[in-house]
Every structure is written in C-alpha cells, then in structure tokens.
Tab-separated table of C-alpha atoms in Angstrom:
chain	number	residue	atom	x	y	z
A	912	MET	CA	-29.550	22.638	197.342
A	913	LYS	CA	-30.170	22.529	201.467
A	914	ILE	CA	-28.906	25.675	203.337
A	915	ALA	CA	-29.193	26.139	207.481
A	916	LEU	CA	-29.143	29.634	208.507
A	917	CYS	CA	-28.237	30.159	212.082
A	918	ASP	CA	-28.411	33.203	213.604
A	919	ASP	CA	-29.729	34.903	216.959
A	920	ASP	CA	-30.229	38.129	215.799
A	921	GLU	CA	-33.459	37.907	214.030
A	922	LYS	CA	-32.465	41.351	211.756
A	923	GLU	CA	-29.333	39.402	210.616
A	924	LEU	CA	-31.607	36.602	209.988
A	925	SER	CA	-33.675	38.825	207.579
A	926	ASN	CA	-30.529	40.291	205.745
A	927	ILE	CA	-29.631	36.730	205.009
A	928	ARG	CA	-32.926	35.721	203.753
A	929	SER	CA	-33.299	38.700	201.683
A	930	LEU	CA	-29.539	37.821	199.959
A	931	LEU	CA	-30.810	34.078	199.524
A	932	ASP	CA	-33.994	35.257	197.697
A	933	SER	CA	-32.219	37.562	195.673
A	934	TYR	CA	-29.140	35.312	194.628
A	935	GLN	CA	-31.612	32.368	193.711
A	936	LYS	CA	-33.799	34.452	191.391
A	937	THR	CA	-30.684	36.448	189.816
A	938	HIS	CA	-28.989	33.146	189.243
A	939	ASN	CA	-32.225	30.638	188.858
A	940	ILE	CA	-30.815	28.196	190.935
A	941	PRO	CA	-33.767	26.414	192.855
A	942	LEU	CA	-32.506	27.019	196.945
A	943	THR	CA	-34.607	25.469	199.910
A	944	TYR	CA	-33.027	26.997	203.678
A	945	LYS	CA	-34.359	26.485	207.146
A	946	GLU	CA	-33.607	28.993	210.068
A	947	TYR	CA	-32.572	28.378	213.487
A	948	HIS	CA	-32.522	31.133	216.315
A	949	SER	CA	-30.340	28.570	218.145
A	950	SER	CA	-27.254	26.896	217.442
A	951	CYS	CA	-28.112	23.864	220.050
A	952	GLU	CA	-31.092	23.695	217.682
A	953	LEU	CA	-28.985	23.285	214.818
A	954	ALA	CA	-26.348	20.585	216.490
A	955	LEU	CA	-29.978	18.680	216.857
A	956	ARG	CA	-31.158	18.874	213.587
A	957	ALA	CA	-28.049	18.829	211.431
A	958	SER	CA	-27.465	14.907	212.757
A	959	LYS	CA	-30.747	14.383	211.345
A	960	GLU	CA	-31.029	16.074	208.584
A	961	ARG	CA	-28.334	16.745	205.627
A	962	PHE	CA	-27.328	20.005	204.594
A	963	ASP	CA	-25.280	21.692	201.669
A	964	ILE	CA	-24.414	24.661	203.307
A	965	TYR	CA	-24.407	26.073	206.812
A	966	LEU	CA	-24.153	29.859	207.317
A	967	LEU	CA	-23.432	30.399	210.782
A	968	ASP	CA	-22.975	33.360	213.013
A	969	ILE	CA	-19.958	32.988	215.277
A	970	LEU	CA	-21.252	35.220	218.520
A	971	MET	CA	-24.000	32.910	219.942
A	972	PRO	CA	-24.969	32.120	223.151
A	973	HIS	CA	-24.581	28.761	224.983
A	974	MET	CA	-22.837	26.955	222.014
A	975	THR	CA	-20.611	29.424	219.931
A	976	GLY	CA	-21.049	29.133	215.864
A	977	MET	CA	-17.459	27.726	215.875
A	978	GLN	CA	-18.255	24.998	218.689
A	979	LEU	CA	-21.489	24.595	216.138
A	980	ALA	CA	-19.173	23.956	213.148
A	981	ARG	CA	-17.317	21.649	215.230
A	982	GLU	CA	-19.837	19.586	216.472
A	983	ILE	CA	-21.502	19.492	212.663
A	984	ARG	CA	-17.937	18.538	211.055
A	985	THR	CA	-17.688	14.834	213.988
A	986	PHE	CA	-20.750	13.686	211.117
A	987	ASP	CA	-20.495	16.258	207.703
A	988	HIS	CA	-17.122	16.742	206.403
A	989	ALA	CA	-18.232	17.481	202.954
A	990	ALA	CA	-20.783	20.462	203.871
A	991	ASP	CA	-19.775	23.792	202.921
A	992	ILE	CA	-19.326	26.216	206.062
A	993	ILE	CA	-19.384	29.980	205.671
A	994	PHE	CA	-19.376	31.855	209.263
A	995	LEU	CA	-21.205	35.688	209.489
A	996	THR	CA	-19.566	37.415	211.941
A	997	THR	CA	-18.972	41.063	213.564
A	998	SER	CA	-15.386	39.934	214.689
A	999	SER	CA	-12.485	38.766	212.806
A	1000	ASP	CA	-11.050	37.325	215.628
A	1001	PHE	CA	-11.957	33.572	214.856
A	1002	ALA	CA	-10.697	33.835	210.696
A	1003	VAL	CA	-7.622	31.736	211.320
A	1004	GLU	CA	-9.767	29.270	213.791
A	1005	SER	CA	-12.024	29.110	211.114
A	1006	TYR	CA	-9.443	26.679	209.053
A	1007	THR	CA	-9.592	24.240	211.621
A	1008	VAL	CA	-12.977	23.414	210.627
A	1009	LYS	CA	-12.245	23.600	206.910
A	1010	ALA	CA	-14.861	26.556	206.614
A	1011	THR	CA	-15.607	27.439	203.288
A	1012	ASN	CA	-15.320	31.368	203.767
A	1013	TYR	CA	-15.718	34.188	206.430
A	1014	LEU	CA	-17.970	36.893	206.030
A	1015	MET	CA	-17.856	40.132	207.757
A	1016	LYS	CA	-21.277	41.802	208.969
A	1017	PRO	CA	-22.963	43.917	207.779
A	1018	VAL	CA	-22.838	41.418	204.971
A	1019	SER	CA	-22.900	42.905	201.616
A	1020	SER	CA	-24.465	41.344	198.819
A	1021	ASN	CA	-21.372	41.399	196.414
A	1022	ALA	CA	-19.609	39.310	199.231
A	1023	PHE	CA	-22.091	37.010	199.703
A	1024	PHE	CA	-22.979	36.211	196.192
A	1025	ALA	CA	-19.172	35.940	195.943
A	1026	ALA	CA	-18.842	33.214	198.038
A	1027	MET	CA	-22.109	31.207	197.200
A	1028	ASP	CA	-20.462	31.660	193.686
A	1029	ASP	CA	-17.301	29.491	194.673
A	1030	ILE	CA	-19.225	27.159	196.640
A	1031	LEU	CA	-21.628	26.330	193.157
A	1032	ARG	CA	-18.764	26.073	191.321
A	1033	VAL	CA	-16.756	23.366	192.931
A	1034	LYS	CA	-20.241	21.662	193.240
A	1035	THR	CA	-20.937	22.020	189.906
A	1036	GLN	CA	-17.338	20.436	188.728
A	1037	GLU	CA	-18.093	17.392	191.744
A	1038	GLN	CA	-21.249	17.068	189.714
A	1039	GLY	CA	-19.613	16.241	186.547
A	1040	HIS	CA	-18.659	13.132	188.032
A	1041	PHE	CA	-22.269	10.301	187.515
A	1042	LEU	CA	-22.528	7.201	187.542
A	1043	VAL	CA	-24.921	5.741	184.856
A	1044	LEU	CA	-26.532	2.479	186.495
A	1045	LYS	CA	-28.646	0.369	184.837
A	1046	SER	CA	-31.374	-1.944	187.102
A	1047	ARG	CA	-34.278	-3.883	186.482
A	1048	ILE	CA	-36.541	-0.382	186.733
A	1049	GLY	CA	-34.479	1.446	184.207
A	1050	VAL	CA	-31.112	3.826	184.014
A	1051	HIS	CA	-30.112	5.676	186.947
A	1052	LYS	CA	-27.493	8.503	186.624
A	1053	ILE	CA	-26.471	9.274	190.082
A	1054	PRO	CA	-23.579	12.270	191.218
A	1055	LEU	CA	-20.548	10.447	193.075
A	1056	SER	CA	-20.903	13.001	195.893
A	1057	GLU	CA	-24.115	11.667	196.687
A	1058	LEU	CA	-22.841	8.133	196.845
A	1059	ILE	CA	-22.821	6.768	200.170
A	1060	TYR	CA	-21.527	3.101	199.929
A	1061	VAL	CA	-21.502	0.098	197.601
A	1062	GLU	CA	-22.497	-3.150	198.819
A	1063	ALA	CA	-22.061	-6.606	197.146
A	1064	GLN	CA	-24.679	-9.191	197.765
A	1065	ASN	CA	-24.411	-12.395	196.314
A	1066	ARG	CA	-24.679	-11.766	192.288
A	1067	LYS	CA	-26.029	-8.598	193.085
A	1068	VAL	CA	-24.182	-5.118	193.995
A	1069	ILE	CA	-26.363	-2.257	195.745
A	1070	TYR	CA	-26.134	1.263	195.686
A	1071	TYR	CA	-26.999	3.342	198.890
A	1072	THR	CA	-27.100	7.212	198.215
A	1073	SER	CA	-27.179	10.427	200.181
A	1074	GLY	CA	-31.187	10.490	198.835
A	1075	ARG	CA	-32.300	7.046	200.861
A	1076	GLU	CA	-32.374	5.852	197.568
A	1077	GLN	CA	-30.638	2.263	197.125
A	1078	ILE	CA	-30.347	0.548	193.673
A	1079	VAL	CA	-30.104	-2.785	192.391
A	1080	CYS	CA	-27.669	-3.888	189.746
A	1081	THR	CA	-26.705	-7.053	188.591
A	1082	GLU	CA	-22.804	-6.572	187.749
A	1083	LEU	CA	-19.563	-7.910	189.292
A	1084	PHE	CA	-18.530	-6.153	192.216
A	1085	SER	CA	-14.611	-6.254	191.454
A	1086	SER	CA	-15.620	-3.919	188.296
A	1087	VAL	CA	-17.368	-1.569	190.322
A	1088	CYS	CA	-14.476	-1.664	192.614
A	1089	ASP	CA	-11.657	-1.087	189.486
A	1090	SER	CA	-14.029	1.945	188.727
A	1091	LEU	CA	-14.935	3.646	191.807
A	1092	LEU	CA	-11.592	3.061	193.440
A	1093	GLN	CA	-10.036	5.901	190.707
A	1094	HIS	CA	-11.796	8.355	192.724
A	1095	ARG	CA	-9.577	9.579	195.734
A	1096	GLU	CA	-12.940	9.352	198.576
A	1097	PHE	CA	-13.871	5.920	198.105
A	1098	ILE	CA	-12.342	3.158	199.821
A	1099	GLN	CA	-12.862	-0.568	199.574
A	1100	VAL	CA	-13.282	-1.763	203.769
A	1101	HIS	CA	-14.196	-4.846	203.146
A	1102	ARG	CA	-14.657	-7.713	200.278
A	1103	SER	CA	-18.543	-6.489	200.093
A	1104	PHE	CA	-18.353	-3.211	200.766
A	1105	LEU	CA	-17.265	-0.140	199.023
A	1106	VAL	CA	-17.259	3.326	201.399
A	1107	ASN	CA	-17.350	7.170	200.197
A	1108	MET	CA	-14.882	8.703	203.073
A	1109	ASN	CA	-16.943	11.906	203.442
A	1110	TYR	CA	-19.626	9.700	204.985
A	1111	ILE	CA	-17.998	8.490	207.280
A	1112	ARG	CA	-18.883	9.215	211.054
A	1113	SER	CA	-16.559	6.986	212.909
A	1114	ILE	CA	-14.291	4.168	212.544
A	1115	GLY	CA	-14.288	1.216	215.269
A	1116	THR	CA	-11.752	-2.129	215.786
A	1117	MET	CA	-14.652	-4.509	213.951
A	1118	ASP	CA	-16.631	-1.748	211.836
A	1119	MET	CA	-17.450	2.102	211.145
A	1120	CYS	CA	-20.066	4.130	211.402
A	1121	LEU	CA	-21.687	6.135	208.281
A	1122	HIS	CA	-23.826	9.074	208.205
A	1123	ASN	CA	-26.959	7.472	207.707
A	1124	GLY	CA	-26.771	5.586	210.709
A	1125	THR	CA	-25.382	2.032	209.189
A	1126	ASN	CA	-22.557	0.187	210.108
A	1127	VAL	CA	-20.124	-1.398	207.549
A	1128	PRO	CA	-18.092	-3.971	208.613
A	1129	LEU	CA	-14.393	-3.908	208.338
A	1130	ALA	CA	-11.774	-6.693	207.020
A	1131	GLN	CA	-9.749	-7.241	210.492
A	1132	ARG	CA	-6.543	-7.411	208.989
A	1133	ARG	CA	-6.793	-3.927	206.992
A	1134	VAL	CA	-8.377	-1.747	210.094
A	1135	ALA	CA	-5.249	0.030	210.675
A	1136	ASP	CA	-4.575	0.851	207.110
A	1137	ILE	CA	-8.043	1.984	206.546
A	1138	LYS	CA	-7.979	4.446	209.669
A	1139	LYS	CA	-4.139	5.435	208.131
A	1140	HIS	CA	-5.976	5.759	204.480
A	1141	TYR	CA	-9.012	7.768	205.900
A	1142	LEU	CA	-6.445	10.493	208.336
A	1143	ALA	CA	-4.645	10.688	205.173
A	1144	PHE	CA	-7.699	11.976	203.082
A	1145	GLN	CA	-9.104	13.941	206.045
A	1146	MET	CA	-5.642	15.709	206.401
A	1147	GLU	CA	-5.774	16.689	202.321
A	1148	GLU	CA	-8.998	17.983	202.658
C-alpha cells in the first residue's frame, strides 16, 4: 500500500512517520510512504504517481490541504484521504472531498491506528473481488479495484491494470461485459470498451480521459447517458 504524507512541519512529519512504522510492525502489513513538505510538490507528483492513501495537513502555505485534496479528486476518486490538523474548522468541508477521516493533532496512536484499520477493512473487502484470467503466459488473479479498463480487439480482449499490466485473453467481449457490469463501478462506454469509473479523469463529447492518460472513445448516441451514469456514481460514492 502506497501512502503520501504531506506536512510543512518536520516535527509532525516525524510523528506520523513513527506511527506508520509502528502500525506496519504491529500489523505485519507492507507499507511504503513518501514525504512531501509542500502541498504544491505533492499536487504535481500525485498526477503522475498513484497513491492508495493521502495523509494531509490542512494548514499549509500557498495551497492548503483542503485545496490539495480538491486537486487530487480531479484525477483520483478512489484513494483514501485523512486530514491531520490542529483546527476543527474544516471538519464539515472535508466531506465535500470525501475524506475518510479527520484527525486532530497531536495525532495519537489509538486514533491513527483506528483510522488505518477502517481503511484496511474496506480495502480487504474490495480485494475479495478478483478476476481470474487465463492468457497465453498463464493464469492471472487481478483485484477488480486495480482494473482500469477492458478493450476488445478483433477476437481478443485486453485488460489494462493500474500496475501498467496488459493481459491479453481470447474470450467473448460480450461475456466480459455480462460479468463486469454486475459491479456498479463498471460501465460500457463503447462497443469495444468497458471502463472502471473510479479511473475516469474527465468526459468530453467524443471521448473520456482516464487517470493513466488513455483516451477512450465514447458511443456518440450514448454520451449523455454515460455522463448521467457517471454523475450518479459519483453522487453515490
């Protein structure tokens, strides 16, 4: 699990580092984290590198943690955001960016561990949903949460994952659609494309842009319905 930690106070960074290291040891869970002393620095990095969890101070110069969270949400709707702050003034506003938690500084180990436990519990449930795919090079087990989109090419179906993996299978695209469309996060946007809505960055009139930079064509007669479906999904989230 990849974590981005952003705070302009070195003392606070040190405290959260200590909590992360302690959590990793006591729970025996592999965690990797990167530290950022500037919200602007993280904003630039996050658009190119995917993180599972963001730990954000709110009161930072130039760009507040709340503004940073709004920026992150323009390209990542799936990641968890935990605010770390000395003020309760932004607690209500944190709901507008779908923050997972809001912890008051100094952050205690009990509060931090409970917040991390909640995230892991949900992620474990999500990762219970897997696709088992058979390609020419073997069998692949992929969490649905890591599947960005699926493309039909002639008699082949290509699965694109968040780990930049491309798995080519020989199967009917209609069968893939029947299976994946049972999960609310997937939508068929074109006769040859099925997309995980958690990875949509923007929707235009001709195509949509995904977090990995891919532009996926839209079925022209269904553009309005696709936008409506995506908006409903975001509202439910």
